[in-house]
PDB file of C-alpha atoms in Angstrom:
ATOM      1  CA  GLY A 659      -5.652   0.056   8.836  1.00 66.00           C
ATOM      2  CA  ALA A 660      -7.121   3.021   7.062  1.00 78.00           C
ATOM      3  CA  VAL A 661     -10.888   3.428   7.175  1.00 86.00           C
ATOM      4  CA  VAL A 662     -13.189   4.456   4.356  1.00 91.00           C
ATOM      5  CA  SER A 663     -16.858   5.160   4.982  1.00 93.00           C
ATOM      6  CA  GLN A 664     -19.792   5.485   2.640  1.00 95.00           C
ATOM      7  CA  HIS A 665     -23.151   7.122   3.120  1.00 96.00           C
ATOM      8  CA  PRO A 666     -25.863   6.082   2.772  1.00 96.00           C
ATOM      9  CA  SER A 667     -25.434   2.344   3.104  1.00 94.00           C
ATOM     10  CA  TRP A 668     -28.611   1.796   1.159  1.00 95.00           C
ATOM     11  CA  VAL A 669     -31.077   3.975  -0.689  1.00 97.00           C
ATOM     12  CA  ILE A 670     -34.346   3.451  -2.517  1.00 97.00           C
ATOM     13  CA  CYS A 671     -35.476   6.098  -4.943  1.00 96.00           C
ATOM     14  CA  LYS A 672     -38.032   6.671  -7.651  1.00 96.00           C
ATOM     15  CA  SER A 673     -37.136   6.551 -11.295  1.00 97.00           C
ATOM     16  CA  GLY A 674     -36.042   9.947 -12.595  1.00 96.00           C
ATOM     17  CA  THR A 675     -34.653  11.256  -9.332  1.00 97.00           C
ATOM     18  CA  SER A 676     -30.999  11.826  -8.482  1.00 97.00           C
ATOM     19  CA  VAL A 677     -29.085  10.160  -5.695  1.00 97.00           C
ATOM     20  CA  LYS A 678     -25.826  11.295  -4.100  1.00 97.00           C
ATOM     21  CA  ILE A 679     -23.433   8.836  -2.478  1.00 97.00           C
ATOM     22  CA  GLU A 680     -20.603  10.036  -0.275  1.00 97.00           C
ATOM     23  CA  CYS A 681     -17.254   8.388   0.223  1.00 96.00           C
ATOM     24  CA  ARG A 682     -14.961   9.553   3.009  1.00 95.00           C
ATOM     25  CA  SER A 683     -11.479   8.616   4.085  1.00 92.00           C
ATOM     26  CA  LEU A 684     -11.669   8.901   7.862  1.00 91.00           C
ATOM     27  CA  ASP A 685      -8.077   8.834   9.014  1.00 86.00           C
ATOM     28  CA  PHE A 686      -6.015   9.674   5.975  1.00 86.00           C
ATOM     29  CA  GLN A 687      -6.000  11.989   3.022  1.00 87.00           C
ATOM     30  CA  ALA A 688      -6.715  10.534  -0.370  1.00 85.00           C
ATOM     31  CA  THR A 689      -5.851  12.500  -3.472  1.00 83.00           C
ATOM     32  CA  THR A 690      -7.379   9.709  -5.507  1.00 87.00           C
ATOM     33  CA  MET A 691     -10.462   7.648  -4.874  1.00 92.00           C
ATOM     34  CA  PHE A 692     -12.070   5.033  -7.050  1.00 94.00           C
ATOM     35  CA  TRP A 693     -15.700   4.207  -7.723  1.00 96.00           C
ATOM     36  CA  TYR A 694     -16.692   0.667  -8.562  1.00 95.00           C
ATOM     37  CA  ARG A 695     -19.987  -0.934  -9.411  1.00 95.00           C
ATOM     38  CA  GLN A 696     -20.889  -4.466  -8.496  1.00 89.00           C
ATOM     39  CA  PHE A 697     -23.810  -6.369  -9.950  1.00 83.00           C
ATOM     40  CA  PRO A 698     -25.275  -9.294  -8.024  1.00 79.00           C
ATOM     41  CA  LYS A 699     -22.896 -12.215  -7.856  1.00 75.00           C
ATOM     42  CA  GLN A 700     -20.420 -10.477 -10.106  1.00 79.00           C
ATOM     43  CA  SER A 701     -17.089  -8.807  -9.704  1.00 83.00           C
ATOM     44  CA  LEU A 702     -16.305  -5.154  -9.190  1.00 88.00           C
ATOM     45  CA  MET A 703     -16.096  -3.032 -12.294  1.00 91.00           C
ATOM     46  CA  LEU A 704     -14.177   0.211 -12.127  1.00 92.00           C
ATOM     47  CA  MET A 705     -16.382   3.127 -13.122  1.00 95.00           C
ATOM     48  CA  ALA A 706     -14.115   6.087 -12.614  1.00 95.00           C
ATOM     49  CA  THR A 707     -11.117   7.517 -10.863  1.00 93.00           C
ATOM     50  CA  SER A 708     -11.867  10.533  -8.721  1.00 90.00           C
ATOM     51  CA  ASN A 709      -9.072  13.081  -8.520  1.00 86.00           C
ATOM     52  CA  GLU A 710      -9.050  15.769  -5.858  1.00 86.00           C
ATOM     53  CA  GLY A 711      -9.315  19.193  -7.405  1.00 84.00           C
ATOM     54  CA  SER A 712      -9.701  18.013 -10.975  1.00 86.00           C
ATOM     55  CA  LYS A 713     -12.078  16.150 -13.231  1.00 89.00           C
ATOM     56  CA  ALA A 714     -12.723  12.485 -12.769  1.00 92.00           C
ATOM     57  CA  THR A 715     -11.417   9.964 -15.254  1.00 93.00           C
ATOM     58  CA  TYR A 716     -14.147   7.660 -16.494  1.00 95.00           C
ATOM     59  CA  GLU A 717     -13.758   4.147 -17.797  1.00 93.00           C
ATOM     60  CA  GLN A 718     -14.913   3.330 -21.266  1.00 92.00           C
ATOM     61  CA  GLY A 719     -18.666   2.902 -21.451  1.00 93.00           C
ATOM     62  CA  VAL A 720     -19.463   4.869 -18.285  1.00 95.00           C
ATOM     63  CA  GLU A 721     -21.598   7.952 -18.919  1.00 94.00           C
ATOM     64  CA  LYS A 722     -19.943  10.879 -17.207  1.00 93.00           C
ATOM     65  CA  ASP A 723     -23.089  12.993 -17.427  1.00 95.00           C
ATOM     66  CA  LYS A 724     -25.083  10.335 -15.657  1.00 96.00           C
ATOM     67  CA  PHE A 725     -22.563   9.482 -12.972  1.00 97.00           C
ATOM     68  CA  LEU A 726     -21.278  12.799 -11.688  1.00 96.00           C
ATOM     69  CA  ILE A 727     -18.196  12.635  -9.522  1.00 95.00           C
ATOM     70  CA  ASN A 728     -16.917  15.423  -7.361  1.00 92.00           C
ATOM     71  CA  HIS A 729     -13.759  15.208  -5.250  1.00 90.00           C
ATOM     72  CA  ALA A 730     -13.967  18.463  -3.376  1.00 84.00           C
ATOM     73  CA  SER A 731     -11.502  17.691  -0.604  1.00 90.00           C
ATOM     74  CA  LEU A 732      -8.786  15.235   0.286  1.00 89.00           C
ATOM     75  CA  THR A 733     -11.211  13.200   2.369  1.00 92.00           C
ATOM     76  CA  LEU A 734     -14.450  13.325   0.401  1.00 94.00           C
ATOM     77  CA  SER A 735     -15.615  12.157  -2.985  1.00 95.00           C
ATOM     78  CA  THR A 736     -19.236  12.070  -4.079  1.00 96.00           C
ATOM     79  CA  LEU A 737     -20.976  10.083  -6.788  1.00 97.00           C
ATOM     80  CA  THR A 738     -24.314  11.421  -8.002  1.00 97.00           C
ATOM     81  CA  VAL A 739     -26.488   9.143 -10.083  1.00 97.00           C
ATOM     82  CA  THR A 740     -28.597  11.553 -12.110  1.00 97.00           C
ATOM     83  CA  SER A 741     -32.051  10.724 -13.427  1.00 96.00           C
ATOM     84  CA  ALA A 742     -31.786   7.241 -12.020  1.00 96.00           C
ATOM     85  CA  HIS A 743     -33.514   4.326 -13.733  1.00 96.00           C
ATOM     86  CA  PRO A 744     -34.098   0.752 -12.593  1.00 95.00           C
ATOM     87  CA  GLU A 745     -31.068  -0.454 -14.575  1.00 94.00           C
ATOM     88  CA  ASP A 746     -28.893   1.755 -12.346  1.00 95.00           C
ATOM     89  CA  SER A 747     -29.821  -0.382  -9.369  1.00 95.00           C
ATOM     90  CA  SER A 748     -26.575  -1.849  -8.125  1.00 94.00           C
ATOM     91  CA  PHE A 749     -24.026  -1.946  -5.340  1.00 93.00           C
ATOM     92  CA  TYR A 750     -21.674   1.028  -5.544  1.00 96.00           C
ATOM     93  CA  ILE A 751     -18.344   0.792  -3.793  1.00 95.00           C
ATOM     94  CA  CYS A 752     -15.639   3.373  -3.340  1.00 95.00           C
ATOM     95  CA  SER A 753     -12.031   2.862  -2.419  1.00 93.00           C
ATOM     96  CA  ALA A 754      -9.010   4.958  -1.650  1.00 90.00           C
ATOM     97  CA  ARG A 755      -5.303   4.466  -1.466  1.00 79.00           C
ATOM     98  CA  ASP A 756      -3.399   5.827   1.483  1.00 73.00           C
ATOM     99  CA  PRO A 757      -0.319   7.399  -0.089  1.00 69.00           C
ATOM    100  CA  ALA A 758       1.417   7.379   3.279  1.00 67.00           C
ATOM    101  CA  GLY A 759       0.584   3.779   3.935  1.00 60.00           C
ATOM    102  CA  GLY A 760       3.655   2.211   2.396  1.00 57.00           C
ATOM    103  CA  GLY A 761       4.061   0.217  -0.791  1.00 54.00           C
ATOM    104  CA  GLY A 762       1.863  -2.342  -2.415  1.00 50.00           C
ATOM    105  CA  ASN A 763      -0.875  -0.110  -3.765  1.00 61.00           C
ATOM    106  CA  GLU A 764      -3.335  -1.446  -1.211  1.00 71.00           C
ATOM    107  CA  GLN A 765      -6.844  -0.129  -1.626  1.00 80.00           C
ATOM    108  CA  PHE A 766      -9.124   0.498   1.330  1.00 87.00           C
ATOM    109  CA  PHE A 767     -12.752  -0.061   0.501  1.00 90.00           C
ATOM    110  CA  GLY A 768     -15.897   1.502   1.778  1.00 92.00           C
ATOM    111  CA  PRO A 769     -18.728  -0.779   2.890  1.00 90.00           C
ATOM    112  CA  GLY A 770     -20.714  -0.034  -0.251  1.00 92.00           C
ATOM    113  CA  THR A 771     -24.048   1.591  -1.025  1.00 95.00           C
ATOM    114  CA  ARG A 772     -26.923  -0.452  -2.335  1.00 94.00           C
ATOM    115  CA  LEU A 773     -29.063   1.590  -4.694  1.00 96.00           C
ATOM    116  CA  THR A 774     -32.526   0.408  -5.673  1.00 96.00           C
ATOM    117  CA  VAL A 775     -34.404   2.426  -8.251  1.00 96.00           C
ATOM    118  CA  LEU A 776     -38.126   1.737  -8.434  1.00 96.00           C
TER     119      LEU A 776
ATOM    120  CA  GLY B 104      -4.720  -7.018 -21.973  1.00 66.00           C
ATOM    121  CA  ASN B 105      -4.258  -7.107 -18.236  1.00 74.00           C
ATOM    122  CA  SER B 106      -6.623  -9.421 -16.428  1.00 85.00           C
ATOM    123  CA  VAL B 107      -7.205 -11.726 -13.484  1.00 90.00           C
ATOM    124  CA  THR B 108      -8.712 -15.177 -13.839  1.00 91.00           C
ATOM    125  CA  GLN B 109     -10.185 -17.027 -10.900  1.00 92.00           C
ATOM    126  CA  MET B 110     -11.654 -20.470 -10.641  1.00 86.00           C
ATOM    127  CA  GLU B 111     -15.407 -20.406 -10.861  1.00 83.00           C
ATOM    128  CA  GLY B 112     -17.524 -21.164  -7.856  1.00 84.00           C
ATOM    129  CA  PRO B 113     -19.300 -21.912  -5.824  1.00 92.00           C
ATOM    130  CA  VAL B 114     -16.838 -24.016  -3.929  1.00 95.00           C
ATOM    131  CA  THR B 115     -18.548 -26.119  -1.309  1.00 96.00           C
ATOM    132  CA  LEU B 116     -16.468 -27.726   1.413  1.00 97.00           C
ATOM    133  CA  SER B 117     -17.014 -29.394   4.720  1.00 97.00           C
ATOM    134  CA  GLU B 118     -15.607 -27.800   7.838  1.00 97.00           C
ATOM    135  CA  GLU B 119     -11.873 -28.511   8.366  1.00 96.00           C
ATOM    136  CA  ALA B 120     -11.341 -29.331   4.693  1.00 97.00           C
ATOM    137  CA  PHE B 121      -8.393 -27.953   2.721  1.00 97.00           C
ATOM    138  CA  LEU B 122      -9.109 -24.982   0.485  1.00 97.00           C
ATOM    139  CA  THR B 123      -7.476 -23.897  -2.739  1.00 97.00           C
ATOM    140  CA  ILE B 124      -8.826 -21.112  -4.920  1.00 97.00           C
ATOM    141  CA  ASN B 125      -6.806 -20.669  -8.078  1.00 96.00           C
ATOM    142  CA  CYS B 126      -5.901 -17.253  -9.428  1.00 96.00           C
ATOM    143  CA  THR B 127      -3.752 -16.377 -12.405  1.00 95.00           C
ATOM    144  CA  TYR B 128      -3.007 -12.980 -13.803  1.00 92.00           C
ATOM    145  CA  THR B 129      -1.890 -11.339 -16.980  1.00 89.00           C
ATOM    146  CA  ALA B 130       0.003  -8.122 -16.492  1.00 81.00           C
ATOM    147  CA  THR B 131       3.039  -6.269 -17.643  1.00 77.00           C
ATOM    148  CA  GLY B 132       5.696  -5.310 -15.202  1.00 76.00           C
ATOM    149  CA  TYR B 133       5.603  -6.281 -11.561  1.00 77.00           C
ATOM    150  CA  PRO B 134       2.140  -5.811 -10.105  1.00 85.00           C
ATOM    151  CA  SER B 135       1.146  -6.226  -6.501  1.00 89.00           C
ATOM    152  CA  LEU B 136      -1.306  -9.034  -5.871  1.00 92.00           C
ATOM    153  CA  PHE B 137      -4.176  -9.133  -3.424  1.00 93.00           C
ATOM    154  CA  TRP B 138      -6.906 -11.332  -2.072  1.00 96.00           C
ATOM    155  CA  TYR B 139     -10.015  -9.565  -0.824  1.00 94.00           C
ATOM    156  CA  VAL B 140     -12.925 -11.179   0.995  1.00 95.00           C
ATOM    157  CA  GLN B 141     -16.537 -10.060   0.948  1.00 91.00           C
ATOM    158  CA  TYR B 142     -18.806 -11.455   3.638  1.00 90.00           C
ATOM    159  CA  PRO B 143     -22.566 -11.449   2.986  1.00 83.00           C
ATOM    160  CA  GLY B 144     -23.956  -7.945   2.994  1.00 76.00           C
ATOM    161  CA  GLU B 145     -20.589  -6.319   3.629  1.00 80.00           C
ATOM    162  CA  GLY B 146     -17.903  -4.484   1.703  1.00 81.00           C
ATOM    163  CA  LEU B 147     -14.548  -5.816   0.619  1.00 87.00           C
ATOM    164  CA  GLN B 148     -11.850  -6.450   3.173  1.00 89.00           C
ATOM    165  CA  LEU B 149      -8.224  -7.038   2.396  1.00 91.00           C
ATOM    166  CA  LEU B 150      -7.319 -10.591   3.313  1.00 96.00           C
ATOM    167  CA  LEU B 151      -3.679 -10.672   2.270  1.00 95.00           C
ATOM    168  CA  LYS B 152      -1.257  -9.258  -0.230  1.00 92.00           C
ATOM    169  CA  ALA B 153       2.140  -9.756  -1.843  1.00 93.00           C
ATOM    170  CA  THR B 154       4.160  -7.072  -3.504  1.00 89.00           C
ATOM    171  CA  LYS B 155       6.936  -8.973  -5.257  1.00 89.00           C
ATOM    172  CA  ALA B 156       7.804 -12.363  -6.651  1.00 91.00           C
ATOM    173  CA  ASP B 157       8.108 -15.203  -4.123  1.00 94.00           C
ATOM    174  CA  ASP B 158       6.443 -13.141  -1.401  1.00 94.00           C
ATOM    175  CA  LYS B 159       3.945 -15.049   0.688  1.00 96.00           C
ATOM    176  CA  GLY B 160       0.978 -13.204   2.059  1.00 96.00           C
ATOM    177  CA  SER B 161      -0.804 -14.697   5.045  1.00 97.00           C
ATOM    178  CA  ASN B 162      -3.650 -13.822   7.351  1.00 96.00           C
ATOM    179  CA  LYS B 163      -6.219 -15.722   9.437  1.00 95.00           C
ATOM    180  CA  GLY B 164      -4.795 -19.050   8.309  1.00 97.00           C
ATOM    181  CA  PHE B 165      -4.990 -18.142   4.624  1.00 98.00           C
ATOM    182  CA  GLU B 166      -1.862 -18.053   2.494  1.00 98.00           C
ATOM    183  CA  ALA B 167      -0.948 -17.147  -1.067  1.00 98.00           C
ATOM    184  CA  THR B 168       2.446 -17.052  -2.764  1.00 97.00           C
ATOM    185  CA  TYR B 169       3.309 -14.697  -5.608  1.00 95.00           C
ATOM    186  CA  ARG B 170       4.595 -17.008  -8.350  1.00 94.00           C
ATOM    187  CA  LYS B 171       5.960 -14.966 -11.193  1.00 90.00           C
ATOM    188  CA  GLU B 172       7.031 -17.972 -13.232  1.00 91.00           C
ATOM    189  CA  THR B 173       3.467 -19.272 -13.355  1.00 93.00           C
ATOM    190  CA  THR B 174       1.793 -15.833 -12.970  1.00 93.00           C
ATOM    191  CA  SER B 175      -0.285 -17.241 -10.157  1.00 95.00           C
ATOM    192  CA  PHE B 176      -1.427 -16.267  -6.673  1.00 96.00           C
ATOM    193  CA  HIS B 177      -3.460 -19.213  -5.450  1.00 97.00           C
ATOM    194  CA  LEU B 178      -5.252 -18.879  -2.127  1.00 98.00           C
ATOM    195  CA  GLU B 179      -4.968 -21.745   0.355  1.00 98.00           C
ATOM    196  CA  LYS B 180      -6.158 -22.593   3.824  1.00 98.00           C
ATOM    197  CA  GLY B 181      -5.443 -25.818   5.619  1.00 97.00           C
ATOM    198  CA  SER B 182      -8.693 -26.087   7.572  1.00 96.00           C
ATOM    199  CA  VAL B 183     -11.715 -23.990   6.685  1.00 97.00           C
ATOM    200  CA  GLN B 184     -14.444 -22.968   9.080  1.00 97.00           C
ATOM    201  CA  VAL B 185     -18.101 -22.148   8.530  1.00 96.00           C
ATOM    202  CA  SER B 186     -17.229 -18.511   9.219  1.00 96.00           C
ATOM    203  CA  ASP B 187     -14.988 -18.499   6.145  1.00 97.00           C
ATOM    204  CA  SER B 188     -18.052 -18.665   3.915  1.00 96.00           C
ATOM    205  CA  ALA B 189     -17.793 -15.590   1.710  1.00 95.00           C
ATOM    206  CA  VAL B 190     -16.823 -14.434  -1.745  1.00 93.00           C
ATOM    207  CA  TYR B 191     -13.093 -14.195  -2.408  1.00 96.00           C
ATOM    208  CA  PHE B 192     -11.650 -11.837  -5.008  1.00 94.00           C
ATOM    209  CA  CYS B 193      -8.183 -11.956  -6.453  1.00 95.00           C
ATOM    210  CA  ALA B 194      -6.849  -8.632  -7.706  1.00 92.00           C
ATOM    211  CA  TRP B 195      -3.740  -6.983  -9.003  1.00 88.00           C
ATOM    212  CA  GLY B 196      -2.612  -3.420  -9.018  1.00 85.00           C
ATOM    213  CA  ASP B 197       0.287  -1.396 -10.280  1.00 75.00           C
ATOM    214  CA  THR B 198       1.557   1.920  -9.064  1.00 61.00           C
ATOM    215  CA  GLY B 199       0.996   3.509 -12.435  1.00 59.00           C
ATOM    216  CA  ARG B 200      -2.692   2.898 -12.867  1.00 57.00           C
ATOM    217  CA  ARG B 201      -3.417   2.656  -9.150  1.00 69.00           C
ATOM    218  CA  ALA B 202      -6.903   1.208  -9.545  1.00 82.00           C
ATOM    219  CA  LEU B 203      -7.261  -2.526  -9.012  1.00 87.00           C
ATOM    220  CA  THR B 204      -8.240  -5.135 -11.530  1.00 87.00           C
ATOM    221  CA  PHE B 205     -10.419  -7.807  -9.995  1.00 91.00           C
ATOM    222  CA  GLY B 206     -11.120 -11.381 -10.835  1.00 92.00           C
ATOM    223  CA  SER B 207     -14.708 -12.539 -11.079  1.00 90.00           C
ATOM    224  CA  GLY B 208     -14.824 -13.724  -7.481  1.00 92.00           C
ATOM    225  CA  THR B 209     -15.224 -17.216  -6.059  1.00 94.00           C
ATOM    226  CA  ARG B 210     -18.001 -18.011  -3.643  1.00 94.00           C
ATOM    227  CA  LEU B 211     -16.979 -20.363  -0.840  1.00 96.00           C
ATOM    228  CA  GLN B 212     -19.584 -22.237   1.133  1.00 96.00           C
ATOM    229  CA  VAL B 213     -18.413 -24.176   4.161  1.00 97.00           C
ATOM    230  CA  GLN B 214     -20.828 -26.661   5.635  1.00 96.00           C
ATOM    231  CA  PRO B 215     -20.703 -27.805   9.259  1.00 94.00           C
TER     232      PRO B 215
END
């Protein structure tokens, strides 16, 4: 199946700094990618939809100025957590749909990035 | 609104026991239904899916049938193994919205 990678897999940063997380579709082009956040022992919550060549669509309650999303190409979306604080510590997961992969709206998920803000 | 409801965990079973994890959904139209599995320290992996009513998805001994009349997609396995210990997420998606809506996840612990 289609492969989605994320980098880094984990990151520790100081409070007030910014962290960039990359999400890549390795063997297909994704016009749309999704960013989710997962708290410990909880489900995935959709943060935003990343659209190639246009602005991201954020879910209600997600601060777009804090979580900057850029989808510069058909294989890369980035999530930048600006001025990170300890409450931003979480597991961030991206996914993409392969439009050429047939029906069913299957999402392919990256392995996730664990962010710890000290 | 649209949602997915899963049975709460953790579910603790002995090896070779029968597994059922209930999942029901609320959605308009005809969504596709999925089960994803998350092993410790890893990302989500698609376990199985069904795209229309009465479809049965199956993989690695797991099965789930898309029941439109009961809006359910229960996950079953006849004989679980220790290696099946993970968190299982039920999800639905429609072509319009394209993002997935996840259930809360059910942690399965299989003891030898």
